């Protein structure tokens, strides 16, 4: 048996909004009927704007939930030396080492930030309240990774309606952006780090507008309350962690900019040592203004003016963003993309991130393989998963970009029939090597050129379940560690525009992810939610890690669903990643023993640090919450 796919049921299911003529409730009985089929679901836009996720008894695809509201090699954020164990507060520990809790839980990249989220939940706040408070606190204590100077994607699960929503707060290119803006004057490619520091790489920040949009719908606490813990942390300071110190120390650009230099380094130019109390009064002031005035206090007025001035006046790569770009920014509620993986419905963000679709493609390509029969971490399992990943990444490089600008054949890409056909390219005996994108004959997409842009590895993921069973899976980012390195109002500005393809064309064909005015750069962020056959929440998961995020998240989903690992064990499991090239195995792990057998199958193997920051929560049948935090960073899962 050379081929892994023997059967594939090509069924589809409908998610229809009320304007499409469907009832506005969640029809669970239909979902149950399809429990054992391989079903793909695409939540397409176009059905207006009832906020209900509806499974309709229709034979074929369809759509939706709420439509849109409008309708060179770089240095990653490196792993730190083995993190000191973090005190986990009030939790019972069971032998699967996951954090257990009865009521609510926050899993995030820093204990102080997770506590900020817990404080909201203790006051009766919702998952969205807690997510915003956690994120604002992360802006203070993990400034290199995310914050209000950047963007985010948020997936929301509402327990009462079993509705899943997707919020897009991704940065945008300014109106004055051009498709050749990152190229050298002679049209050649710059080194990645020639264009990261400074103003040119800064995208219009989207996080705050997105928080506000989600808070309007799901917030229980007043907006201003969410800022309390972060303002206190910024004002009173926190001790610089091992990881933050290390990242400041190895950074080559941060000290070139006065404000950043004075904040992160001693007068002698050394990275402030571990344990230094870092107070951030400008950020406390910024937060205070936004807590009173709402996001408009950020997108207009003195904060906005300071952002624009910093971006335009900087000598290194001055940027093109104008005040209008800030005022015009809107977060967008999009339609999640979902597919059945075995008996679970896995949901992720649609474009502009590639994360949702590419993760679903990997899972869909493995649908016909009985992974549960394979030993976790065995070469046979790694081979199949990484081969599926090659195929998915080949499609990603050709088809995925901001769908407000280019047509993304979403339904085709996660269609079970399409994936079954693609999966026939996977052989158990030999690696396919570099995979080619699938052929999609649609006129609007068939002539695209493939191109891979480099993505850094900074970013942060937050998973939260509140006491009503609502959940947030949110990944937020300023892209590279310390983003553009420009600091204003106590926060760092992102360099997210370097997630665009620097080349507008490849082999004479336009690249989908080329820079265009007002476009959102393609992301890999993959905040995911998994529900069971009665649409009850099963898992909340996501990670930072640049385009490797997709591999980290897919592996963790497989480890929990197929291999029945607890969330902490699944997160800890050594990583193996293939982005349609070499197979990367996590350095310093048991995977060293897989090298020879994988090479025999034709893989080119490299060992490297794979610094994920997976934070996840599994909801047991009895409602018990199990949380996991990635030991590769400084995160923690805590709950009551
Ligand atoms: N900029 C990347 C993205 O949006 C994320 C970078 C990271 O994970 O560090 O996909």
PDB file of C-alpha atoms and ligand atoms in Angstrom, residues 77 145 153 170-171 353 396 455-460 475 477-481 496 499 521-525 543-547 549 633, ligand 1:
ATOM      1  CA  UNK A  77      12.690  35.554  19.137  1.00  0.00           C
ATOM      2  CA  UNK A 145       6.173  40.169  21.585  1.00  0.00           C
ATOM      3  CA  UNK A 153      -6.670  37.663  15.793  1.00  0.00           C
ATOM      4  CA  UNK A 170      -4.490  42.583  11.799  1.00  0.00           C
ATOM      5  CA  UNK A 171      -2.311  45.568  10.869  1.00  0.00           C
ATOM      6  CA  UNK A 353      -3.959  34.721   8.178  1.00  0.00           C
ATOM      7  CA  UNK A 396      -0.264  28.538   1.226  1.00  0.00           C
ATOM      8  CA  UNK A 455       8.326  35.707   9.169  1.00  0.00           C
ATOM      9  CA  UNK A 456       9.901  36.282  12.522  1.00  0.00           C
ATOM     10  CA  UNK A 457       9.136  34.396  15.676  1.00  0.00           C
ATOM     11  CA  UNK A 458       7.868  36.787  18.276  1.00  0.00           C
ATOM     12  CA  UNK A 459       4.174  37.058  19.187  1.00  0.00           C
ATOM     13  CA  UNK A 460       2.093  35.695  22.079  1.00  0.00           C
ATOM     14  CA  UNK A 475      -2.791  35.370  19.105  1.00  0.00           C
ATOM     15  CA  UNK A 477       1.902  40.155  17.617  1.00  0.00           C
ATOM     16  CA  UNK A 478       4.262  42.986  16.843  1.00  0.00           C
ATOM     17  CA  UNK A 479       5.974  40.482  14.445  1.00  0.00           C
ATOM     18  CA  UNK A 480       9.725  40.415  15.118  1.00  0.00           C
ATOM     19  CA  UNK A 481      11.083  40.510  18.677  1.00  0.00           C
ATOM     20  CA  UNK A 496       4.211  43.527  10.512  1.00  0.00           C
ATOM     21  CA  UNK A 499       5.057  39.723   6.450  1.00  0.00           C
ATOM     22  CA  UNK A 521      -0.141  41.243   5.297  1.00  0.00           C
ATOM     23  CA  UNK A 522      -0.572  37.478   5.311  1.00  0.00           C
ATOM     24  CA  UNK A 523      -0.083  35.972   8.736  1.00  0.00           C
ATOM     25  CA  UNK A 524       0.498  32.493  10.095  1.00  0.00           C
ATOM     26  CA  UNK A 525      -1.178  33.081  13.412  1.00  0.00           C
ATOM     27  CA  UNK A 543       1.062  29.617  19.569  1.00  0.00           C
ATOM     28  CA  UNK A 544       3.602  32.168  18.405  1.00  0.00           C
ATOM     29  CA  UNK A 545       6.431  31.027  16.148  1.00  0.00           C
ATOM     30  CA  UNK A 546       6.213  32.681  12.718  1.00  0.00           C
ATOM     31  CA  UNK A 547       5.129  30.289   9.994  1.00  0.00           C
ATOM     32  CA  UNK A 549       3.049  28.230  14.315  1.00  0.00           C
ATOM     33  CA  UNK A 633       8.898  30.275  27.117  1.00  0.00           C
TER      34      UNK A 633
HETATM   35  N1  LIG B   1       4.294  37.958  12.022  1.00  0.00           N
HETATM   36  C1  LIG B   1       3.894  36.604  12.163  1.00  0.00           C
HETATM   37  C2  LIG B   1       2.485  36.395  11.715  1.00  0.00           C
HETATM   38  O1  LIG B   1       1.691  37.271  11.755  1.00  0.00           O
HETATM   39  C3  LIG B   1       3.986  36.115  13.541  1.00  0.00           C
HETATM   40  C4  LIG B   1       5.354  36.150  14.019  1.00  0.00           C
HETATM   41  C5  LIG B   1       5.565  35.292  15.204  1.00  0.00           C
HETATM   42  O2  LIG B   1       4.853  34.370  15.476  1.00  0.00           O
HETATM   43  O3  LIG B   1       6.526  35.552  15.878  1.00  0.00           O
HETATM   44  O4  LIG B   1       2.143  35.334  11.363  1.00  0.00           O
END
